[in-house]
Coordinates of C-alpha atoms in Angstrom, one line a residue:
Chain A
X1 CA -19.9 96.0 5.8
X2 CA -20.1 92.4 7.1
X3 CA -17.6 91.4 9.8
X4 CA -15.6 88.2 10.0
X5 CA -13.5 87.5 13.1
X6 CA -10.6 85.0 13.6
X7 CA -9.2 83.7 16.8
X8 CA -6.5 83.6 17.8
X9 CA -4.7 86.4 15.9
X10 CA -1.3 85.0 16.8
X11 CA -0.3 81.6 18.0
X12 CA 3.1 80.0 18.7
X13 CA 3.2 76.3 19.2
X14 CA 5.7 73.6 19.5
X15 CA 6.4 71.1 16.7
X16 CA 4.1 68.1 16.9
X17 CA 1.2 69.8 18.6
X18 CA -2.1 70.8 17.1
X19 CA -3.6 74.2 16.7
X20 CA -7.2 75.2 16.2
X21 CA -8.1 78.5 14.4
X22 CA -11.7 79.8 14.5
X23 CA -13.4 81.8 11.9
X24 CA -16.8 83.5 12.7
X25 CA -19.2 85.5 10.7
X26 CA -20.5 88.0 13.2
X27 CA -23.5 89.6 11.5
X28 CA -24.5 87.3 8.7
X29 CA -24.9 83.6 8.0
X30 CA -22.0 82.2 6.0
X31 CA -23.1 79.3 3.8
X32 CA -19.5 79.1 2.4
X33 CA -16.2 79.7 4.1
X34 CA -12.8 79.7 2.5
X35 CA -9.4 79.1 4.2
X36 CA -6.3 80.6 2.7
X37 CA -2.6 80.5 3.5
X38 CA -0.2 83.2 2.8
X39 CA 3.6 82.9 2.9
X40 CA 5.7 86.0 3.2
X41 CA 5.7 88.2 0.1
X42 CA 3.4 85.7 -1.7
X43 CA -0.2 85.7 -2.8
X44 CA -2.9 84.1 -0.9
X45 CA -3.4 80.5 -1.7
X46 CA -6.7 78.8 -1.3
X47 CA -6.5 75.7 0.9
X48 CA -10.1 74.6 1.1
X49 CA -13.7 75.6 0.6
X50 CA -16.2 74.6 3.2
X51 CA -20.0 74.6 3.1
X52 CA -22.0 74.4 6.2
X53 CA -22.9 70.8 7.1
X54 CA -20.8 69.2 4.5
X55 CA -17.2 68.1 4.1
X56 CA -14.7 70.6 3.0
X57 CA -13.3 70.6 -0.6
X58 CA -9.5 70.7 -0.5
X59 CA -7.2 72.2 -3.1
X60 CA -4.7 70.0 -4.8
X61 CA -1.6 69.5 -2.6
X62 CA -3.4 70.4 0.6
X63 CA -3.4 67.4 3.0
X64 CA -6.9 67.0 4.4
X65 CA -5.8 64.9 7.3
X66 CA -3.3 67.5 8.3
X67 CA -5.6 70.5 7.9
X68 CA -8.9 69.6 9.4
X69 CA -11.8 71.9 8.6
X70 CA -15.1 71.8 10.3
X71 CA -18.0 74.1 9.3
X72 CA -20.6 73.0 11.9
X73 CA -22.8 76.1 11.8
X74 CA -23.6 79.0 9.6
X75 CA -21.4 81.3 11.6
X76 CA -18.4 79.2 12.5
X77 CA -15.7 77.3 10.7
X78 CA -12.6 75.9 12.3
X79 CA -9.2 75.0 10.9
X80 CA -7.1 72.6 12.9
X81 CA -3.5 72.2 12.0
X82 CA -2.6 68.7 13.3
X83 CA 1.0 67.7 14.2
X84 CA 2.3 71.1 13.2
X85 CA 5.8 71.5 11.8
X86 CA 7.9 74.6 11.3
X87 CA 7.0 74.6 7.6
X88 CA 3.4 75.1 8.6
X89 CA 4.3 78.5 9.9
X90 CA 2.3 80.9 7.9
X91 CA -0.5 83.5 7.9
X92 CA -3.9 81.8 7.7
X93 CA -6.9 83.8 6.6
X94 CA -10.5 82.8 6.3
X95 CA -13.3 84.4 4.3
X96 CA -17.0 84.0 4.4
X97 CA -19.8 84.4 1.9
X98 CA -23.5 84.5 2.5
X99 CA -24.9 83.2 -0.7
X100 CA -23.7 82.3 -4.3
X101 CA -20.7 83.6 -6.1
X102 CA -22.4 86.9 -6.7
X103 CA -22.1 87.7 -3.0
X104 CA -18.9 89.3 -1.8
X105 CA -16.4 87.4 0.3
X106 CA -15.6 89.1 3.6
X107 CA -12.2 88.4 5.0
X108 CA -11.1 87.7 8.5
X109 CA -8.1 89.5 10.0
X110 CA -5.9 86.5 9.8
X111 CA -4.0 84.3 12.2
X112 CA -0.2 84.3 12.4
X113 CA 1.0 80.7 13.2
X114 CA 4.6 80.1 14.2
X115 CA 5.7 76.6 14.9
X116 CA 8.9 76.3 16.8
Chain B
X1 CA 2.4 82.7 -16.8
X2 CA 0.0 83.6 -13.9
X3 CA -3.7 83.9 -14.7
X4 CA -3.8 87.2 -13.0
X5 CA -1.0 89.8 -13.5
X6 CA -0.7 93.1 -11.6
X7 CA 1.4 96.1 -12.4
X8 CA 3.4 97.7 -11.0
X9 CA 4.7 95.3 -8.2
X10 CA 5.8 98.3 -6.1
X11 CA 4.7 101.9 -6.3
X12 CA 5.9 104.9 -4.3
X13 CA 4.0 108.1 -4.5
X14 CA 3.8 111.5 -2.8
X15 CA 0.8 112.5 -0.8
X16 CA -1.8 113.9 -3.1
X17 CA -0.8 112.1 -6.2
X18 CA -3.2 110.2 -8.4
X19 CA -2.5 106.4 -8.3
X20 CA -3.3 103.8 -10.9
X21 CA -2.8 100.0 -10.3
X22 CA -3.5 97.7 -13.2
X23 CA -4.7 94.1 -13.4
X24 CA -4.8 91.9 -16.5
X25 CA -6.1 88.4 -16.6
X26 CA -6.0 85.7 -19.2
X27 CA -9.1 83.7 -18.4
X28 CA -12.8 84.1 -18.6
X29 CA -14.2 85.5 -15.4
X30 CA -17.5 86.1 -13.7
X31 CA -16.3 88.9 -11.5
X32 CA -13.2 90.7 -10.2
X33 CA -12.3 91.8 -6.7
X34 CA -10.0 94.5 -5.6
X35 CA -8.7 93.9 -2.1
X36 CA -6.5 95.9 0.3
X37 CA -4.1 94.2 2.7
X38 CA -2.5 96.3 5.5
X39 CA 0.9 95.5 7.0
X40 CA -0.8 93.7 9.9
X41 CA -2.2 91.3 7.3
X42 CA -5.9 91.9 7.5
X43 CA -7.7 92.1 4.2
X44 CA -10.6 94.4 3.2
X45 CA -12.6 93.9 0.1
X46 CA -12.7 97.3 -1.7
X47 CA -14.8 96.4 -4.8
X48 CA -16.4 93.5 -6.6
X49 CA -17.3 94.3 -10.2
X50 CA -18.2 92.5 -13.3
X51 CA -18.6 95.4 -15.7
X52 CA -18.2 99.2 -15.9
X53 CA -17.0 101.3 -13.1
X54 CA -17.5 101.6 -9.3
X55 CA -16.6 104.5 -7.0
X56 CA -16.3 104.7 -3.3
X57 CA -14.8 107.8 -1.8
X58 CA -11.4 108.4 -3.3
X59 CA -11.3 105.0 -4.9
X60 CA -12.4 104.1 -8.4
X61 CA -12.4 100.7 -10.0
X62 CA -13.0 100.0 -13.7
X63 CA -13.1 96.9 -15.7
X64 CA -13.0 96.2 -19.4
X65 CA -14.3 92.6 -20.0
X66 CA -13.3 92.6 -23.7
X67 CA -9.8 93.6 -22.9
X68 CA -9.6 91.5 -19.8
X69 CA -8.2 94.4 -17.8
X70 CA -9.1 96.3 -14.7
X71 CA -7.7 99.3 -13.0
X72 CA -7.9 100.7 -9.5
X73 CA -7.4 104.4 -9.1
X74 CA -6.8 106.4 -5.9
X75 CA -7.4 110.1 -6.1
X76 CA -5.6 112.5 -3.7
X77 CA -3.5 109.7 -2.2
X78 CA -2.7 109.8 1.5
X79 CA -0.1 107.9 3.6
X80 CA -2.9 105.9 5.2
X81 CA -3.5 104.4 1.7
X82 CA -0.2 102.6 2.0
X83 CA -0.9 98.9 1.7
X84 CA -0.8 96.0 -0.7
X85 CA -3.6 96.1 -3.3
X86 CA -4.6 92.7 -4.6
X87 CA -6.6 91.9 -7.7
X88 CA -8.6 88.6 -7.6
X89 CA -10.9 87.0 -10.1
X90 CA -13.7 84.5 -9.9
X91 CA -13.3 82.1 -12.8
X92 CA -16.2 81.7 -15.2
X93 CA -18.1 78.4 -15.2
X94 CA -19.7 78.4 -11.8
X95 CA -16.4 78.2 -9.8
X96 CA -16.6 80.1 -6.5
X97 CA -12.8 80.2 -6.1
X98 CA -10.8 83.4 -6.2
X99 CA -7.6 83.5 -8.2
X100 CA -5.3 86.1 -6.8
X101 CA -2.7 88.4 -8.4
X102 CA 0.6 88.9 -6.5
X103 CA -0.4 92.3 -5.3
X104 CA 0.9 95.8 -5.7
X105 CA 2.7 97.3 -2.7
X106 CA 1.8 101.0 -2.5
X107 CA 3.7 103.5 -0.3
X108 CA 2.5 107.0 -0.1
X109 CA 5.0 109.4 1.5
X110 CA 3.9 112.5 3.3

């Protein structure tokens, strides 16, 4: 199946710093990428949807100035958590899809962010 | 009430047992995903289906659109099947967003 990678897999940062997480589709062109957040023992929650070359669409309650998403190419999307706080500590997962909704979403392995 | 409900929340089985995980949804959907999340957190898409039945190895997924219900079956379960199984739906109407159930934690003991 298609492969999606995320980097880094784990990151620990200090409060107030910014962290960038990369999501890459390795063997297909991803026209749409999704960013999810998962708190312990909870479901995945969609944060934003990004289409290559256009601005991301954020879900209600997600601060677009805090969670910067860039989808500059068909194989790379980045999520930058700016001025991170301990409450931003979570598991961040991206997924990528090649075409319309009929195409499957392929998930990355996730990034564990801990803000101290 | 959540749009996507899974049952059971937790399931413990002995190796070799037949496993069934259920998913009910209350909205119109275009398709339904079954996902597997291992303890490390990574997610694998097992099936995407919009009607009928799909089979892959020991895994079978069925969906009944009229009854708004899907099941994931695992035959001859094995300890390596231990994971969280998540049902997610794509809402009807052109939305591309997935709406997730809370997951079913499966533990298969040797």
